[in-house]
Short mmCIF file of C-alpha atoms in Angstrom, two decimals:
data_model
loop_
_atom_site.label_atom_id
_atom_site.label_comp_id
_atom_site.label_asym_id
_atom_site.label_seq_id
_atom_site.Cartn_x
_atom_site.Cartn_y
_atom_site.Cartn_z
CA UNK Y 1 54.12 45.06 17.86
CA UNK Y 2 54.40 46.47 14.49
CA UNK Y 3 57.98 45.90 13.85
CA UNK Y 4 57.03 42.30 15.42
CA UNK Y 5 54.27 42.16 12.51
CA UNK Y 6 56.57 43.36 9.81
CA UNK Y 7 59.11 40.98 10.59
CA UNK Y 8 56.80 37.55 10.40
CA UNK Y 9 55.49 39.14 6.90
CA UNK Y 10 59.24 38.99 5.35
CA UNK Y 11 59.77 35.96 7.04
CA UNK Y 12 57.33 34.18 5.16
CA UNK Y 13 58.20 32.53 2.31
CA UNK Y 14 56.74 33.76 -1.63
CA UNK Y 15 54.71 31.87 -3.72
CA UNK Y 16 55.56 29.22 -6.18
CA UNK Y 17 55.21 30.70 -9.46
CA UNK Y 18 53.00 29.20 -11.89
CA UNK Y 19 53.63 25.65 -13.60
CA UNK Y 20 54.29 26.03 -17.23
CA UNK Y 21 51.68 24.75 -19.89
CA UNK Y 22 52.31 20.98 -20.88
CA UNK Y 23 53.66 20.98 -24.13
CA UNK Y 24 51.27 20.29 -27.14
CA UNK Y 25 50.94 16.45 -28.06
CA UNK Y 26 52.90 14.97 -30.40
CA UNK Y 27 51.77 14.61 -34.35
CA UNK Y 28 50.18 11.82 -35.15
CA UNK Y 29 53.03 10.78 -37.54
CA UNK Y 30 55.59 11.41 -35.08
CA UNK Y 31 57.50 8.14 -34.27
CA UNK Y 32 60.61 7.43 -31.98
CA UNK Y 33 63.74 5.34 -33.69
CA UNK Y 34 65.60 2.98 -31.43
CA UNK Y 35 69.26 3.97 -31.88
CA UNK Y 36 72.76 3.16 -30.44
CA UNK Y 37 74.24 5.91 -31.51
CA UNK Y 38 71.59 8.16 -29.66
CA UNK Y 39 69.99 9.25 -32.95
CA UNK Y 40 66.19 10.63 -32.50
CA UNK Y 41 63.61 11.11 -35.52
CA UNK Y 42 61.23 13.75 -35.00
CA UNK Y 43 58.10 13.58 -37.19
CA UNK Y 44 56.21 16.55 -37.97
CA UNK Y 45 53.34 15.91 -40.00
CA UNK Y 46 51.65 18.72 -42.73
CA UNK Y 47 49.12 18.48 -45.82
CA UNK Y 48 51.80 18.27 -48.25
CA UNK Y 49 53.92 15.53 -46.91
CA UNK Y 50 56.42 14.78 -43.62
CA UNK Y 51 59.57 16.44 -42.92
CA UNK Y 52 62.36 14.57 -40.96
CA UNK Y 53 64.77 16.55 -38.40
CA UNK Y 54 67.43 14.19 -37.84
CA UNK Y 55 69.77 14.60 -34.76
CA UNK Y 56 72.42 12.34 -34.02
CA UNK Y 57 75.20 13.15 -31.51
CA UNK Y 58 78.49 11.06 -31.79
CA UNK Y 59 81.95 10.98 -30.10
CA UNK Y 60 84.22 13.31 -31.80
CA UNK Y 61 86.80 11.88 -33.11
CA UNK Y 62 90.79 13.00 -31.76
CA UNK Y 63 92.71 11.55 -34.52
CA UNK Y 64 92.46 14.09 -37.61
CA UNK Y 65 90.27 12.95 -40.40
CA UNK Y 66 91.08 13.47 -44.31
CA UNK Y 67 87.69 15.48 -44.34
CA UNK Y 68 87.18 18.69 -44.82
CA UNK Y 69 84.50 18.87 -42.15
CA UNK Y 70 87.56 18.06 -39.45
CA UNK Y 71 88.59 21.91 -39.07
CA UNK Y 72 86.06 22.57 -36.66
CA UNK Y 73 87.09 22.53 -33.27
CA UNK Y 74 87.23 19.84 -31.11
CA UNK Y 75 84.82 19.03 -28.32
CA UNK Y 76 83.83 16.38 -26.32
CA UNK Y 77 80.78 15.45 -28.58
CA UNK Y 78 79.21 16.79 -31.85
CA UNK Y 79 76.03 17.00 -33.15
CA UNK Y 80 74.63 16.72 -36.35
CA UNK Y 81 71.34 17.94 -38.08
CA UNK Y 82 70.00 17.36 -41.43
CA UNK Y 83 66.51 18.00 -42.68
CA UNK Y 84 64.94 16.03 -45.47
CA UNK Y 85 61.56 16.31 -46.78
CA UNK Y 86 59.43 13.42 -48.24
CA UNK Y 87 55.87 13.73 -49.76
CA UNK Y 88 53.24 11.38 -48.71
CA UNK Y 89 53.54 10.48 -52.64
CA UNK Y 90 57.25 10.71 -52.81
CA UNK Y 91 58.27 10.91 -56.75
CA UNK Y 92 61.96 11.06 -56.05
CA UNK Y 93 62.62 9.09 -52.78
CA UNK Y 94 65.70 7.43 -52.14
CA UNK Y 95 65.15 4.56 -49.39
CA UNK Y 96 68.70 3.44 -47.81
CA UNK Y 97 67.52 0.94 -45.31
CA UNK Y 98 70.33 -1.59 -46.18
CA UNK Y 99 70.57 -3.97 -43.53
CA UNK Y 100 74.28 -3.30 -44.56
CA UNK Y 101 76.57 -4.14 -41.51
CA UNK Y 102 75.68 -7.59 -40.79
CA UNK Y 103 73.90 -10.30 -41.62
CA UNK Y 104 70.07 -10.01 -40.62
CA UNK Y 105 68.03 -13.29 -39.84
CA UNK Y 106 64.70 -13.08 -42.01
CA UNK Y 107 62.83 -13.59 -39.38
CA UNK Y 108 64.06 -10.19 -37.81
CA UNK Y 109 63.06 -8.29 -41.32
CA UNK Y 110 59.50 -8.07 -40.47
CA UNK Y 111 59.78 -6.23 -37.42
CA UNK Y 112 61.69 -3.27 -39.72
CA UNK Y 113 59.52 -0.34 -40.09
CA UNK Y 114 60.20 0.47 -43.64
CA UNK Y 115 59.00 4.45 -44.84
CA UNK Y 116 58.02 5.54 -48.20
CA UNK Y 117 60.08 5.47 -51.27
CA UNK Y 118 60.42 4.79 -54.96
CA UNK Y 119 63.89 3.45 -55.11
CA UNK Y 120 65.67 1.02 -52.39
CA UNK Y 121 69.02 0.53 -51.80
CA UNK Y 122 70.89 -2.44 -49.53
CA UNK Y 123 74.78 -2.04 -49.81
CA UNK Y 124 75.08 -5.48 -48.54
CA UNK Y 125 75.47 -8.30 -45.99
CA UNK Y 126 72.14 -9.53 -46.22
CA UNK Y 127 72.68 -13.36 -45.36
CA UNK Y 128 75.26 -15.01 -43.43
CA UNK Y 129 77.64 -17.12 -45.59
CA UNK Y 130 75.43 -16.81 -48.94
CA UNK Y 131 74.17 -19.46 -48.71
CA UNK Y 132 71.13 -20.13 -51.27
CA UNK Y 133 68.61 -20.70 -48.81
CA UNK Y 134 69.49 -17.54 -47.30
CA UNK Y 135 69.47 -15.69 -50.65
CA UNK Y 136 65.86 -17.15 -51.45
CA UNK Y 137 64.58 -15.82 -47.86
CA UNK Y 138 65.78 -12.74 -48.93
CA UNK Y 139 64.56 -12.41 -52.49
CA UNK Y 140 61.38 -13.22 -50.71
CA UNK Y 141 61.27 -10.46 -48.18
CA UNK Y 142 62.62 -8.02 -51.09
CA UNK Y 143 59.11 -9.38 -53.03
CA UNK Y 144 57.06 -7.82 -50.11
CA UNK Y 145 58.04 -4.70 -50.50
CA UNK Y 146 56.51 -1.79 -52.53
CA UNK Y 147 59.35 -0.07 -53.91
CA UNK Y 148 59.37 0.56 -57.90
CA UNK Y 149 63.05 -0.23 -57.87
CA UNK Y 150 65.34 -2.25 -55.96
CA UNK Y 151 68.92 -2.26 -56.04
CA UNK Y 152 71.40 -4.54 -54.09
CA UNK Y 153 74.95 -5.41 -53.93
CA UNK Y 154 76.98 -8.01 -52.12
CA UNK Y 155 78.97 -7.18 -48.56
CA UNK Y 156 81.40 -9.62 -47.40
CA UNK Y 157 79.30 -12.05 -45.78
CA UNK Y 158 77.60 -12.68 -49.09
CA UNK Y 159 80.48 -15.53 -49.77
CA UNK Y 160 79.05 -17.44 -52.16
CA UNK Y 161 78.85 -14.66 -54.94
CA UNK Y 162 82.89 -14.09 -54.41
CA UNK Y 163 83.75 -16.83 -56.54
CA UNK Y 164 87.10 -16.39 -56.63
CA UNK Y 165 86.97 -16.90 -52.79
CA UNK Y 166 84.61 -20.13 -53.41
CA UNK Y 167 87.43 -21.60 -55.44
CA UNK Y 168 89.98 -21.01 -53.07
CA UNK Y 169 87.81 -22.31 -50.54
CA UNK Y 170 87.05 -24.99 -52.07
CA UNK Y 171 90.68 -25.74 -53.18
CA UNK Y 172 91.44 -25.87 -49.45
CA UNK Y 173 88.59 -28.22 -48.73
CA UNK Y 174 86.87 -25.48 -46.26
CA UNK Y 175 89.58 -25.67 -43.54
CA UNK Y 176 90.12 -22.44 -42.48
CA UNK Y 177 86.63 -21.26 -42.49
CA UNK Y 178 84.30 -21.57 -39.46
CA UNK Y 179 80.88 -23.18 -40.69
CA UNK Y 180 82.44 -24.89 -43.37
CA UNK Y 181 79.51 -27.44 -43.26
CA UNK Y 182 77.10 -25.20 -44.06
CA UNK Y 183 78.46 -24.51 -47.01
CA UNK Y 184 79.16 -27.77 -48.71
CA UNK Y 185 75.85 -28.53 -47.91
CA UNK Y 186 74.30 -26.51 -50.84
CA UNK Y 187 75.21 -25.97 -53.87
CA UNK Y 188 76.05 -22.28 -55.03
CA UNK Y 189 77.18 -21.97 -58.87
CA UNK Y 190 74.45 -19.57 -59.48
CA UNK Y 191 73.45 -18.27 -56.33
CA UNK Y 192 73.23 -14.37 -58.14
CA UNK Y 193 70.07 -15.82 -60.26
CA UNK Y 194 67.94 -16.53 -57.20
CA UNK Y 195 68.00 -12.68 -56.77
CA UNK Y 196 64.73 -11.97 -59.09
CA UNK Y 197 63.16 -8.83 -57.22
CA UNK Y 198 66.00 -6.91 -57.41
CA UNK Y 199 68.41 -5.40 -59.72
CA UNK Y 200 72.08 -6.80 -58.54
CA UNK Y 201 74.92 -4.57 -59.03
CA UNK Y 202 78.86 -5.97 -59.28
CA UNK Y 203 80.99 -3.26 -60.55
CA UNK Y 204 78.23 -2.00 -63.10
CA UNK Y 205 76.16 0.57 -63.05
CA UNK Y 206 72.22 1.26 -63.85
CA UNK Y 207 70.19 4.76 -64.59
CA UNK Y 208 67.23 5.39 -62.77
CA UNK Y 209 65.02 8.62 -63.46
CA UNK Y 210 68.30 9.64 -64.74
CA UNK Y 211 70.71 9.07 -61.79
CA UNK Y 212 73.69 6.97 -62.66
CA UNK Y 213 74.24 4.77 -59.76
CA UNK Y 214 76.70 2.16 -59.25
CA UNK Y 215 77.35 -0.73 -57.13
CA UNK Y 216 80.51 -2.71 -56.20
CA UNK Y 217 81.37 -4.95 -53.39
CA UNK Y 218 85.11 -4.47 -52.53
CA UNK Y 219 86.40 -4.01 -49.35
CA UNK Y 220 90.05 -3.87 -47.58
CA UNK Y 221 91.09 -7.45 -45.88
CA UNK Y 222 88.83 -8.09 -43.24
CA UNK Y 223 89.57 -11.56 -41.35
CA UNK Y 224 89.33 -13.88 -44.47
CA UNK Y 225 85.77 -12.79 -45.95
CA UNK Y 226 84.54 -12.43 -49.03
CA UNK Y 227 85.15 -9.58 -51.69
CA UNK Y 228 88.63 -8.71 -49.89
CA UNK Y 229 91.36 -7.30 -51.18
CA UNK Y 230 95.20 -6.25 -50.23
CA UNK Y 231 95.28 -2.44 -49.42
CA UNK Y 232 97.10 -0.25 -52.18
CA UNK Y 233 96.64 -1.25 -55.68
CA UNK Y 234 94.52 -3.78 -55.82
CA UNK Y 235 91.41 -1.94 -54.32
CA UNK Y 236 92.53 1.37 -56.34
CA UNK Y 237 91.85 -0.82 -59.59
CA UNK Y 238 88.77 -1.78 -58.77
CA UNK Y 239 87.86 1.99 -57.70
CA UNK Y 240 89.49 3.23 -61.04
CA UNK Y 241 86.15 1.58 -62.64
CA UNK Y 242 83.54 3.76 -61.12
CA UNK Y 243 82.62 6.00 -63.95
CA UNK Y 244 83.24 9.72 -63.40
CA UNK Y 245 79.65 10.69 -63.76
CA UNK Y 246 78.01 8.73 -61.30
CA UNK Y 247 75.39 9.99 -59.06
CA UNK Y 248 75.08 7.63 -56.54
CA UNK Y 249 77.74 5.30 -55.50
CA UNK Y 250 77.05 2.06 -53.61
CA UNK Y 251 80.41 0.27 -52.01
CA UNK Y 252 80.15 -2.30 -48.72
CA UNK Y 253 82.85 -0.45 -47.15
CA UNK Y 254 83.58 2.87 -45.96
CA UNK Y 255 85.97 5.64 -47.42
CA UNK Y 256 88.95 6.82 -44.57
CA UNK Y 257 87.47 9.23 -42.27
CA UNK Y 258 83.51 8.68 -42.96
CA UNK Y 259 81.82 7.02 -40.35
CA UNK Y 260 84.53 4.75 -40.23
CA UNK Y 261 85.76 5.04 -36.75
CA UNK Y 262 85.64 1.87 -34.84
CA UNK Y 263 85.89 2.35 -30.51
CA UNK Y 264 87.43 -1.26 -30.18
CA UNK Y 265 90.25 -0.68 -31.99
CA UNK Y 266 90.81 3.09 -31.51
CA UNK Y 267 91.12 3.58 -35.58
CA UNK Y 268 89.31 4.19 -38.65
CA UNK Y 269 89.61 1.56 -40.95
CA UNK Y 270 87.88 2.93 -44.34
CA UNK Y 271 89.99 3.07 -47.45
CA UNK Y 272 91.87 6.17 -48.50
CA UNK Y 273 91.89 4.66 -52.08
CA UNK Y 274 88.14 4.90 -52.09
CA UNK Y 275 88.29 8.08 -50.36
CA UNK Y 276 90.51 9.82 -52.74
CA UNK Y 277 88.66 8.29 -55.76
CA UNK Y 278 85.08 9.73 -54.04
CA UNK Y 279 86.53 13.27 -53.28
CA UNK Y 280 89.50 13.76 -56.03
CA UNK Y 281 87.74 12.24 -59.39
CA UNK Y 282 83.95 10.87 -59.35
CA UNK Y 283 82.10 13.36 -56.49
CA UNK Y 284 78.85 11.53 -56.85
CA UNK Y 285 76.27 13.22 -54.88
CA UNK Y 286 75.44 10.56 -52.65
CA UNK Y 287 77.85 7.51 -51.60
CA UNK Y 288 76.27 4.54 -49.82
CA UNK Y 289 77.85 2.30 -47.98
CA UNK Y 290 77.44 -0.17 -44.58
CA UNK Y 291 80.10 -2.68 -43.11
CA UNK Y 292 80.94 -1.10 -39.80
CA UNK Y 293 78.26 -0.89 -37.54
CA UNK Y 294 79.54 1.64 -35.05
CA UNK Y 295 79.02 4.34 -37.70
CA UNK Y 296 75.36 3.93 -38.43
CA UNK Y 297 74.80 7.84 -39.52
CA UNK Y 298 75.23 10.60 -42.04
CA UNK Y 299 78.30 13.20 -43.20
CA UNK Y 300 79.36 15.55 -45.49
CA UNK Y 301 82.21 17.33 -47.27
CA UNK Y 302 80.10 19.57 -48.84
CA UNK Y 303 79.99 18.16 -51.94
CA UNK Y 304 79.06 14.21 -51.39
CA UNK Y 305 76.70 12.99 -48.36
CA UNK Y 306 78.13 10.26 -46.87
CA UNK Y 307 75.58 7.37 -45.50
CA UNK Y 308 76.40 4.47 -43.31
CA UNK Y 309 73.22 2.51 -43.68
CA UNK Y 310 74.15 0.09 -41.02
CA UNK Y 311 70.47 -1.38 -39.92
CA UNK Y 312 72.51 -3.67 -36.87
CA UNK Y 313 74.42 -2.38 -34.21
CA UNK Y 314 77.75 -3.68 -33.01
CA UNK Y 315 75.72 -6.27 -30.97
CA UNK Y 316 74.14 -7.64 -34.15
CA UNK Y 317 70.59 -6.04 -33.15
CA UNK Y 318 68.66 -4.79 -36.31
CA UNK Y 319 67.72 -1.34 -34.46
CA UNK Y 320 69.23 1.41 -36.63
CA UNK Y 321 66.38 3.24 -38.88
CA UNK Y 322 66.20 3.82 -42.13
CA UNK Y 323 67.30 6.58 -43.71
CA UNK Y 324 65.30 8.00 -46.37
CA UNK Y 325 66.59 11.07 -49.02
CA UNK Y 326 65.02 13.13 -52.12
CA UNK Y 327 66.67 13.41 -54.97
CA UNK Y 328 65.76 15.89 -57.60
CA UNK Y 329 65.13 14.24 -61.06
CA UNK Y 330 63.91 15.31 -64.37
CA UNK Y 331 60.16 14.56 -64.45
CA UNK Y 332 60.94 13.04 -67.98
CA UNK Y 333 62.60 10.29 -66.87
#
């Protein structure tokens, strides 16, 4: 009987271990940001401000990148993590929400959550065709933003900002461009003057709190849109205008190898002349661009931080979160 009793005891299952305690509640400042590239923002509150932990997992590019960061071993996926800090009352905070990869309808801008900051940078494509009516709506939206300084460049969709392109379009009687009837109905000669709520840069520079910011809209030829130039010397001539002492560079197109991968084409589409200009000569602290929907995110080569601030996904939905930076400047500026 004793042996049978021992066998019964041994046959009894062990008690289940205690369940772990539930995780602590999320901070009040936590807010999820939907993103097509599987990015996530984690917010942690404090008395002094808010800290952002941004982690994104992006497909590894099998094709070698000209970036010095490509020396790491390839794997199926690669994860990048950055910490930034934005005080509750920021003094030197750079905001790069940009809406820059694709024109965002004005009715959708109201749903975009805009973070704290002092300087707003938009890297182009704020309209569909650059129509004066579209520019006015965008300018009105800029007027509602609380940022002290707002800097904007054009993108390939701002057709009317490219005077040479429009002159050629008129000569051809608009025959080769879709939606030509929309362009014909509006006067576009002084369209740049409609941007009264921002600083518009086109191959020009401005100094903000000691930071030299240069903006230029040109890009390698892309399906007959605005600000197109052939690859090679024509684009290099434009990049040669960028001053050596530039701290923040704003272009519409990306440099080759940085956030420029287009899965549908299985190739990088960035500009190699721009890459050489940035890495070998200018070496800015920050390079902001857009244009390529799939490239949303950040990278660095150890000297320059590259930001693809595209607000729209490849499906033209404004789902990507604004990107916030702290850049140290002189208190006297």
